[in-house]
């Protein structure tokens, strides 16, 4: 083809067509960024809320900068993604420049809206669903609120949604590059919250069972996706060993969190005997809130019912396996397996209710707003989203809704093992809301079809 006949790479007409095709996405992204900038810089500046977990993340980020490469045991207790991110932002923009961090968190929140739109394009057959979902997410308070704290939920949600979008493209188009991107984003997500590994496991089970209906996903694609995940896990394990001299995967807080799931205690206190190790007292906010139901709803089945005590003490470091395992064995022996099943069900229920998302729950100014949104989510989205769980095992929906549904299974299992929390569910909310919208569409279409058949004139 000669230079005179070659098509120009850019044309005003082509750009106008692109703008028109993406008009709703552009509007949603601009609105989302504006809303989050206003929240993070004017209404709820991140630097004004550095306490508790937020202080933990920022202090570890400062220590990472000051003592880069040093072995600090407590740094291995939590997943490292958030304090690595904060350390990078502090190096780039200044140690105390929380306005810049607020801008970055606003940008991350906007990226969540972008992926929500793109995922909806791949999942829904209705053209109006992606704009509806994106515009709803623009003003979705739970994620706006969490983006106003230096916490892990918003960055984790970005990589969770990015990996899910790449996986949707892979199962629908079968391109190798999407397998790589799915693996890269999932691997990064593990550094923020390792629970995504369970979603990967569920996908593997679904692929084994229904690989004939996911024919575009080949073994080579799974290998390509697994490589970046394996690289992150190897690095994470080496990092954990560097800090502790112990073997592990991402962090050491898994067994400690499991204690609350098996014992339903509201607090745990670790008192080490070795010098240099501090006494640590911790309690999950959803379980602390659950205890209050003894006064507000004394006859409810959903209560905090500790197996051997509301506050458990043990001698040792916070992640020491032996005292934690001993306590869990005592709790299981005391409650029996039926009692453990009850704990698991209550833990799962707490994903949707019975607690107000922390940190807003501890602040009078924001508590009522957070609670109203939580009640709205529970009433409108929980049941229809759960009805979509089985789409990952149905041949017609496995490559669309099923890719999102596998996260529901992983989320429920994670909560059953550890404990549920509306805040821990929030990173998944864009996908859960989309599944709920699709459930309403399915139900509405079926009802409309039935009414039309009834209204149609009968022959003869």
GROMACS .gro file of N, CA and C in nm, residues 77 252-265 267-268 287 305-309 311-314 317-337 339-341 343 347 414-419:
model
  177
   77UNK      N    1   0.369  -0.961   5.959
   77UNK     CA    2   0.241  -1.006   6.013
   77UNK      C    3   0.126  -0.971   5.920
  252UNK      N    4   0.165  -1.342   5.815
  252UNK     CA    5   0.146  -1.436   5.926
  252UNK      C    6   0.017  -1.412   6.003
  253UNK      N    7  -0.073  -1.331   5.953
  253UNK     CA    8  -0.193  -1.300   6.031
  253UNK      C    9  -0.308  -1.396   6.004
  254UNK      N   10  -0.291  -1.492   5.915
  254UNK     CA   11  -0.400  -1.583   5.882
  254UNK      C   12  -0.448  -1.667   5.999
  255UNK      N   13  -0.355  -1.730   6.070
  255UNK     CA   14  -0.393  -1.816   6.183
  255UNK      C   15  -0.451  -1.733   6.296
  256UNK      N   16  -0.397  -1.613   6.318
  256UNK     CA   17  -0.450  -1.525   6.421
  256UNK      C   18  -0.595  -1.487   6.391
  257UNK      N   19  -0.624  -1.452   6.265
  257UNK     CA   20  -0.761  -1.419   6.228
  257UNK      C   21  -0.853  -1.541   6.237
  258UNK      N   22  -0.797  -1.658   6.212
  258UNK     CA   23  -0.878  -1.780   6.220
  258UNK      C   24  -0.923  -1.806   6.363
  259UNK      N   25  -0.845  -1.760   6.459
  259UNK     CA   26  -0.884  -1.777   6.600
  259UNK      C   27  -1.022  -1.717   6.625
  260UNK      N   28  -1.050  -1.601   6.568
  260UNK     CA   29  -1.180  -1.536   6.590
  260UNK      C   30  -1.293  -1.614   6.522
  261UNK      N   31  -1.262  -1.673   6.408
  261UNK     CA   32  -1.364  -1.753   6.342
  261UNK      C   33  -1.400  -1.880   6.417
  262UNK      N   34  -1.303  -1.939   6.486
  262UNK     CA   35  -1.328  -2.064   6.557
  262UNK      C   36  -1.373  -2.044   6.701
  263UNK      N   37  -1.341  -1.929   6.761
  263UNK     CA   38  -1.373  -1.908   6.903
  263UNK      C   39  -1.476  -1.799   6.925
  264UNK      N   40  -1.499  -1.716   6.825
  264UNK     CA   41  -1.594  -1.604   6.835
  264UNK      C   42  -1.566  -1.518   6.957
  265UNK      N   43  -1.441  -1.494   6.983
  265UNK     CA   44  -1.400  -1.400   7.086
  265UNK      C   45  -1.391  -1.261   7.024
  267UNK      N   46  -1.185  -1.022   7.146
  267UNK     CA   47  -1.050  -0.969   7.164
  267UNK      C   48  -0.952  -1.085   7.179
  268UNK      N   49  -0.827  -1.060   7.141
  268UNK     CA   50  -0.718  -1.154   7.166
  268UNK      C   51  -0.597  -1.073   7.211
  287UNK      N   52  -1.697  -0.821   6.510
  287UNK     CA   53  -1.730  -0.906   6.624
  287UNK      C   54  -1.757  -0.822   6.749
  305UNK      N   55  -2.129  -1.545   7.066
  305UNK     CA   56  -2.140  -1.649   7.168
  305UNK      C   57  -2.004  -1.715   7.185
  306UNK      N   58  -1.913  -1.651   7.259
  306UNK     CA   59  -1.776  -1.701   7.268
  306UNK      C   60  -1.769  -1.843   7.323
  307UNK      N   61  -1.680  -1.921   7.266
  307UNK     CA   62  -1.669  -2.061   7.307
  307UNK      C   63  -1.608  -2.074   7.446
  308UNK      N   64  -1.498  -2.000   7.470
  308UNK     CA   65  -1.431  -2.015   7.599
  308UNK      C   66  -1.399  -1.879   7.663
  309UNK      N   67  -1.451  -1.773   7.609
  309UNK     CA   68  -1.428  -1.642   7.669
  309UNK      C   69  -1.429  -1.532   7.564
  311UNK      N   70  -1.255  -1.255   7.573
  311UNK     CA   71  -1.118  -1.207   7.551
  311UNK      C   72  -1.022  -1.320   7.585
  312UNK      N   73  -0.941  -1.358   7.486
  312UNK     CA   74  -0.849  -1.471   7.502
  312UNK      C   75  -0.706  -1.418   7.514
  313UNK      N   76  -0.634  -1.472   7.612
  313UNK     CA   77  -0.495  -1.433   7.635
  313UNK      C   78  -0.405  -1.553   7.613
  314UNK      N   79  -0.290  -1.527   7.557
  314UNK     CA   80  -0.193  -1.636   7.543
  314UNK      C   81  -0.051  -1.579   7.550
  317UNK      N   82   0.431  -1.471   7.087
  317UNK     CA   83   0.420  -1.369   6.983
  317UNK      C   84   0.283  -1.381   6.917
  318UNK      N   85   0.234  -1.273   6.857
  318UNK     CA   86   0.099  -1.268   6.806
  318UNK      C   87   0.069  -1.376   6.703
  319UNK      N   88   0.170  -1.421   6.627
  319UNK     CA   89   0.145  -1.522   6.524
  319UNK      C   90   0.196  -1.661   6.561
  320UNK      N   91   0.236  -1.681   6.687
  320UNK     CA   92   0.289  -1.812   6.727
  320UNK      C   93   0.184  -1.920   6.704
  321UNK      N   94   0.222  -2.022   6.632
  321UNK     CA   95   0.127  -2.125   6.590
  321UNK      C   96   0.076  -2.209   6.708
  322UNK      N   97   0.166  -2.249   6.799
  322UNK     CA   98   0.125  -2.344   6.903
  322UNK      C   99   0.015  -2.289   6.994
  323UNK      N  100   0.031  -2.171   7.056
  323UNK     CA  101  -0.077  -2.123   7.144
  323UNK      C  102  -0.206  -2.096   7.067
  324UNK      N  103  -0.196  -2.049   6.944
  324UNK     CA  104  -0.317  -2.023   6.865
  324UNK      C  105  -0.388  -2.154   6.832
  325UNK      N  106  -0.312  -2.254   6.791
  325UNK     CA  107  -0.372  -2.385   6.761
  325UNK      C  108  -0.434  -2.448   6.885
  326UNK      N  109  -0.366  -2.433   6.999
  326UNK     CA  110  -0.420  -2.489   7.123
  326UNK      C  111  -0.554  -2.424   7.159
  327UNK      N  112  -0.563  -2.293   7.144
  327UNK     CA  113  -0.689  -2.223   7.174
  327UNK      C  114  -0.799  -2.267   7.079
  328UNK      N  115  -0.767  -2.279   6.951
  328UNK     CA  116  -0.869  -2.320   6.854
  328UNK      C  117  -0.918  -2.462   6.881
  329UNK      N  118  -0.827  -2.551   6.920
  329UNK     CA  119  -0.870  -2.688   6.953
  329UNK      C  120  -0.965  -2.688   7.072
  330UNK      N  121  -0.936  -2.605   7.172
  330UNK     CA  122  -1.025  -2.597   7.288
  330UNK      C  123  -1.163  -2.545   7.247
  331UNK      N  124  -1.165  -2.446   7.159
  331UNK     CA  125  -1.293  -2.389   7.115
  331UNK      C  126  -1.375  -2.491   7.037
  332UNK      N  127  -1.310  -2.565   6.949
  332UNK     CA  128  -1.381  -2.666   6.870
  332UNK      C  129  -1.433  -2.777   6.960
  333UNK      N  130  -1.351  -2.817   7.058
  333UNK     CA  131  -1.396  -2.920   7.151
  333UNK      C  132  -1.515  -2.872   7.235
  334UNK      N  133  -1.516  -2.744   7.270
  334UNK     CA  134  -1.623  -2.690   7.354
  334UNK      C  135  -1.754  -2.676   7.275
  335UNK      N  136  -1.746  -2.629   7.151
  335UNK     CA  137  -1.869  -2.603   7.075
  335UNK      C  138  -1.917  -2.724   6.997
  336UNK      N  139  -1.825  -2.815   6.964
  336UNK     CA  140  -1.862  -2.923   6.874
  336UNK      C  141  -1.874  -2.871   6.731
  337UNK      N  142  -1.893  -2.963   6.637
  337UNK     CA  143  -1.898  -2.921   6.497
  337UNK      C  144  -2.025  -2.845   6.463
  339UNK      N  145  -2.168  -2.632   6.666
  339UNK     CA  146  -2.138  -2.496   6.712
  339UNK      C  147  -2.047  -2.423   6.615
  340UNK      N  148  -1.950  -2.494   6.557
  340UNK     CA  149  -1.862  -2.433   6.458
  340UNK      C  150  -1.939  -2.398   6.331
  341UNK      N  151  -2.035  -2.482   6.296
  341UNK     CA  152  -2.119  -2.451   6.180
  341UNK      C  153  -2.199  -2.324   6.205
  343UNK      N  154  -2.110  -2.075   6.399
  343UNK     CA  155  -2.015  -1.964   6.385
  343UNK      C  156  -1.993  -1.931   6.238
  347UNK      N  157  -2.067  -1.581   6.059
  347UNK     CA  158  -1.958  -1.510   5.991
  347UNK      C  159  -1.997  -1.469   5.850
  414UNK      N  160  -1.410  -1.770   5.267
  414UNK     CA  161  -1.317  -1.693   5.349
  414UNK      C  162  -1.383  -1.645   5.477
  415UNK      N  163  -1.504  -1.593   5.465
  415UNK     CA  164  -1.575  -1.545   5.585
  415UNK      C  165  -1.606  -1.660   5.680
  416UNK      N  166  -1.647  -1.774   5.627
  416UNK     CA  167  -1.680  -1.889   5.713
  416UNK      C  168  -1.559  -1.934   5.794
  417UNK      N  169  -1.441  -1.929   5.733
  417UNK     CA  170  -1.319  -1.974   5.801
  417UNK      C  171  -1.271  -1.871   5.902
  418UNK      N  172  -1.277  -1.745   5.867
  418UNK     CA  173  -1.225  -1.639   5.953
  418UNK      C  174  -1.343  -1.563   6.018
  419UNK      N  175  -1.384  -1.454   5.960
  419UNK     CA  176  -1.503  -1.383   6.007
  419UNK      C  177  -1.548  -1.291   5.895
   0.00000   0.00000   0.00000
